[in-house]
Coordinates of N, CA and C in Angstrom, one line a residue:
M1 N -19.6 -46.3 -6.1 CA -20.2 -45.1 -5.6 C -20.4 -45.2 -4.0
K2 N -20.9 -46.4 -3.6 CA -21.1 -46.6 -2.2 C -19.8 -46.6 -1.5
F3 N -18.8 -47.3 -2.1 CA -17.5 -47.4 -1.5 C -16.8 -46.0 -1.2
S4 N -16.9 -45.1 -2.2 CA -16.3 -43.8 -2.1 C -17.0 -43.0 -1.0
S5 N -18.3 -43.1 -0.9 CA -19.1 -42.4 0.1 C -18.7 -42.9 1.5
V6 N -18.6 -44.3 1.7 CA -18.2 -44.8 2.9 C -16.8 -44.5 3.3
F7 N -15.9 -44.5 2.3 CA -14.5 -44.1 2.5 C -14.4 -42.7 2.9
S8 N -15.1 -41.8 2.2 CA -15.1 -40.3 2.6 C -15.6 -40.1 4.0
L9 N -16.7 -40.8 4.3 CA -17.3 -40.6 5.7 C -16.3 -41.2 6.7
S10 N -15.6 -42.3 6.5 CA -14.7 -42.8 7.4 C -13.5 -41.9 7.6
A11 N -13.0 -41.3 6.5 CA -11.9 -40.4 6.6 C -12.3 -39.1 7.4
I12 N -13.5 -38.6 7.2 CA -13.9 -37.5 7.9 C -14.0 -37.8 9.4
I13 N -14.5 -38.9 9.8 CA -14.6 -39.3 11.2 C -13.3 -39.5 11.8
A14 N -12.3 -40.1 11.0 CA -11.0 -40.3 11.6 C -10.3 -39.0 11.8
L15 N -10.4 -38.1 10.9 CA -9.8 -36.8 11.0 C -10.4 -36.0 12.1
T16 N -11.7 -36.1 12.3 CA -12.3 -35.4 13.4 C -11.9 -35.9 14.7
A17 N -11.8 -37.2 14.8 CA -11.4 -37.8 16.1 C -10.0 -37.5 16.4
A18 N -9.1 -37.4 15.4 CA -7.7 -37.2 15.7 C -7.4 -35.7 15.9
A19 N -8.4 -34.8 15.6 CA -8.1 -33.4 15.8 C -8.0 -33.0 17.3
K20 N -7.1 -32.1 17.6 CA -6.9 -31.7 18.9 C -8.1 -30.9 19.4
P21 N -8.5 -31.0 20.6 CA -9.7 -30.3 21.1 C -9.3 -28.8 21.1
A22 N -10.3 -27.9 20.8 CA -10.0 -26.5 20.8 C -9.7 -26.0 22.2
R23 N -8.8 -25.0 22.3 CA -8.5 -24.4 23.6 C -9.7 -23.7 24.2
K24 N -9.8 -23.8 25.4 CA -11.0 -23.1 26.1 C -10.6 -21.7 26.4
C25 N -11.5 -20.8 26.3 CA -11.3 -19.4 26.7 C -11.0 -19.3 28.2
S26 N -10.0 -18.6 28.5 CA -9.7 -18.4 29.9 C -10.5 -17.2 30.5
K27 N -10.9 -16.3 29.6 CA -11.6 -15.1 30.1 C -12.7 -14.8 29.0
L28 N -13.9 -15.0 29.3 CA -15.0 -14.8 28.4 C -15.4 -13.3 28.4
E29 N -15.5 -12.6 27.3 CA -15.9 -11.3 27.3 C -17.4 -11.3 27.0
V30 N -18.2 -10.5 27.8 CA -19.6 -10.5 27.6 C -20.0 -9.0 27.3
R31 N -20.7 -8.8 26.2 CA -21.2 -7.5 25.8 C -22.5 -7.2 26.6
K32 N -22.5 -6.2 27.4 CA -23.6 -5.8 28.2 C -24.3 -4.6 27.6
E33 N -25.6 -4.5 27.8 CA -26.4 -3.4 27.4 C -26.3 -2.3 28.5
W34 N -26.2 -1.0 28.1 CA -26.0 0.1 29.0 C -27.0 0.0 30.2
R35 N -28.2 -0.2 29.9 CA -29.3 -0.2 30.9 C -29.1 -1.3 32.0
T36 N -28.3 -2.3 31.7 CA -28.1 -3.3 32.7 C -26.9 -3.1 33.6
F37 N -26.2 -2.0 33.3 CA -25.0 -1.7 34.1 C -25.4 -1.2 35.5
S38 N -24.6 -1.5 36.5 CA -24.8 -1.0 37.8 C -24.3 0.4 37.8
K39 N -24.5 1.2 38.8 CA -24.0 2.6 38.9 C -22.4 2.6 38.9
T40 N -21.8 1.6 39.5 CA -20.4 1.4 39.5 C -19.9 1.2 38.1
E41 N -20.5 0.3 37.4 CA -20.1 -0.1 36.0 C -20.3 1.1 35.1
R42 N -21.3 1.9 35.3 CA -21.5 3.1 34.5 C -20.4 4.1 34.7
K43 N -20.1 4.3 35.9 CA -19.0 5.3 36.3 C -17.7 4.8 35.6
A44 N -17.4 3.5 35.7 CA -16.2 2.9 35.2 C -16.2 3.1 33.7
W45 N -17.3 2.9 33.0 CA -17.4 3.0 31.5 C -17.1 4.4 31.1
I46 N -17.8 5.4 31.8 CA -17.6 6.8 31.5 C -16.2 7.2 31.8
G47 N -15.6 6.7 32.8 CA -14.2 7.0 33.1 C -13.2 6.5 32.0
A48 N -13.5 5.3 31.5 CA -12.7 4.7 30.4 C -12.9 5.6 29.1
V49 N -14.1 6.0 28.8 CA -14.3 6.9 27.6 C -13.6 8.2 27.8
N50 N -13.6 8.8 29.0 CA -12.9 10.0 29.2 C -11.4 9.9 29.1
C51 N -10.9 8.7 29.5 CA -9.5 8.4 29.4 C -9.1 8.4 27.9
L52 N -9.9 7.7 27.1 CA -9.7 7.7 25.7 C -9.6 9.1 25.1
N53 N -10.4 10.0 25.6 CA -10.5 11.4 25.1 C -9.3 12.2 25.5
K54 N -8.6 11.8 26.5 CA -7.4 12.5 27.0 C -6.1 12.0 26.4
K55 N -6.1 10.8 25.8 CA -4.8 10.2 25.3 C -4.7 10.7 23.8
P56 N -3.5 11.2 23.4 CA -3.3 11.5 22.0 C -3.2 10.3 21.2
R57 N -3.6 10.4 19.9 CA -3.6 9.2 19.0 C -2.1 8.8 18.7
T58 N -1.9 7.6 18.3 CA -0.6 7.1 18.0 C -0.2 7.2 16.6
G59 N -1.2 7.4 15.7 CA -1.0 7.4 14.3 C -0.9 6.1 13.6
K60 N -1.3 5.0 14.4 CA -1.3 3.7 13.8 C -2.6 3.2 13.2
L61 N -3.6 4.1 13.2 CA -4.9 3.7 12.7 C -4.9 3.4 11.2
Q62 N -5.3 2.2 10.9 CA -5.4 1.8 9.5 C -6.8 1.7 9.1
L63 N -7.3 2.5 8.2 CA -8.7 2.4 7.8 C -9.0 1.2 6.9
P64 N -10.0 0.4 7.3 CA -10.3 -0.8 6.5 C -10.9 -0.5 5.1
V65 N -11.6 0.7 5.0 CA -12.3 1.0 3.8 C -11.7 2.3 3.2
D66 N -11.3 2.3 1.9 CA -10.8 3.5 1.2 C -12.0 4.2 0.7
T67 N -12.6 5.2 1.4 CA -13.8 5.9 1.0 C -13.5 6.8 -0.2
D68 N -12.3 7.2 -0.4 CA -12.0 8.0 -1.5 C -12.1 7.3 -2.9
S69 N -12.1 6.0 -2.8 CA -12.3 5.2 -4.1 C -13.7 5.2 -4.6
Y70 N -14.7 5.6 -3.8 CA -16.0 5.7 -4.3 C -16.3 7.0 -5.1
S71 N -17.0 6.9 -6.1 CA -17.2 8.1 -7.0 C -18.3 9.0 -6.4
E72 N -19.2 8.5 -5.6 CA -20.3 9.3 -5.1 C -19.8 10.1 -3.8
A73 N -20.0 11.4 -3.7 CA -19.5 12.2 -2.6 C -20.1 11.8 -1.3
K74 N -21.3 11.2 -1.3 CA -22.0 10.8 -0.1 C -21.2 9.7 0.7
F75 N -20.3 9.0 0.0 CA -19.6 8.0 0.7 C -18.3 8.5 1.3
H76 N -17.9 9.7 1.0 CA -16.6 10.3 1.5 C -16.8 10.8 2.9
I77 N -15.8 10.7 3.7 CA -15.8 11.3 5.0 C -14.6 12.3 5.1
A78 N -14.7 13.1 6.1 CA -13.7 14.2 6.3 C -12.4 13.5 6.5
P79 N -11.3 14.2 6.2 CA -9.9 13.6 6.4 C -9.7 13.5 7.9
L80 N -8.8 12.5 8.2 CA -8.4 12.3 9.6 C -7.6 13.4 10.2
N81 N -8.0 13.9 11.4 CA -7.3 14.9 12.1 C -6.1 14.3 12.8
E82 N -4.9 14.7 12.4 CA -3.7 14.1 13.0 C -3.5 14.5 14.4
S83 N -4.1 15.5 14.9 CA -3.9 15.9 16.3 C -5.1 15.5 17.2
S84 N -5.7 14.4 16.8 CA -6.9 13.9 17.6 C -6.5 13.0 18.7
T85 N -7.6 12.4 19.3 CA -7.4 11.5 20.5 C -7.8 10.1 20.1
Y86 N -7.5 9.2 21.0 CA -8.0 7.8 20.8 C -9.5 7.8 20.6
Y87 N -10.2 8.6 21.4 CA -11.7 8.6 21.2 C -12.1 9.0 19.8
D88 N -11.4 10.0 19.3 CA -11.7 10.5 17.9 C -11.4 9.4 16.9
D89 N -10.3 8.6 17.1 CA -10.0 7.5 16.3 C -11.2 6.4 16.3
L90 N -11.7 6.2 17.5 CA -12.8 5.3 17.7 C -14.0 5.7 16.8
V91 N -14.4 7.0 16.9 CA -15.5 7.5 16.2 C -15.2 7.5 14.7
Y92 N -14.0 7.8 14.3 CA -13.6 7.9 12.9 C -13.7 6.5 12.3
I93 N -13.2 5.5 13.0 CA -13.2 4.1 12.4 C -14.6 3.6 12.2
H94 N -15.6 4.0 13.1 CA -17.0 3.6 12.9 C -17.6 4.4 11.8
M95 N -17.2 5.6 11.6 CA -17.7 6.4 10.4 C -17.2 5.7 9.1
N96 N -15.9 5.2 9.1 CA -15.3 4.6 8.0 C -16.0 3.3 7.6
L97 N -16.4 2.6 8.6 CA -17.0 1.3 8.4 C -18.5 1.4 7.9
N98 N -19.1 2.5 8.2 CA -20.5 2.7 7.8 C -20.6 3.2 6.5

């Protein structure tokens, strides 16, 4: 019993030591709260959202949850509008996940 425990521990240590170190992130993304944004950052964020609202959707949106498979109507959401924008896709995917 002791031998197998020592052997297992030795194997784990050897594998851990031989493992390649994880690659480091070259660019770390930080999620910021709206109230901490500077005026410049707020304008940039609003501009990005407005840009999403002007671009037509590509039709590549794949919904992760099939809400039609639920029997209760409260879980169903309206069908996807094919002439919507990227912003509409963003809203729709959040509705689908909730």
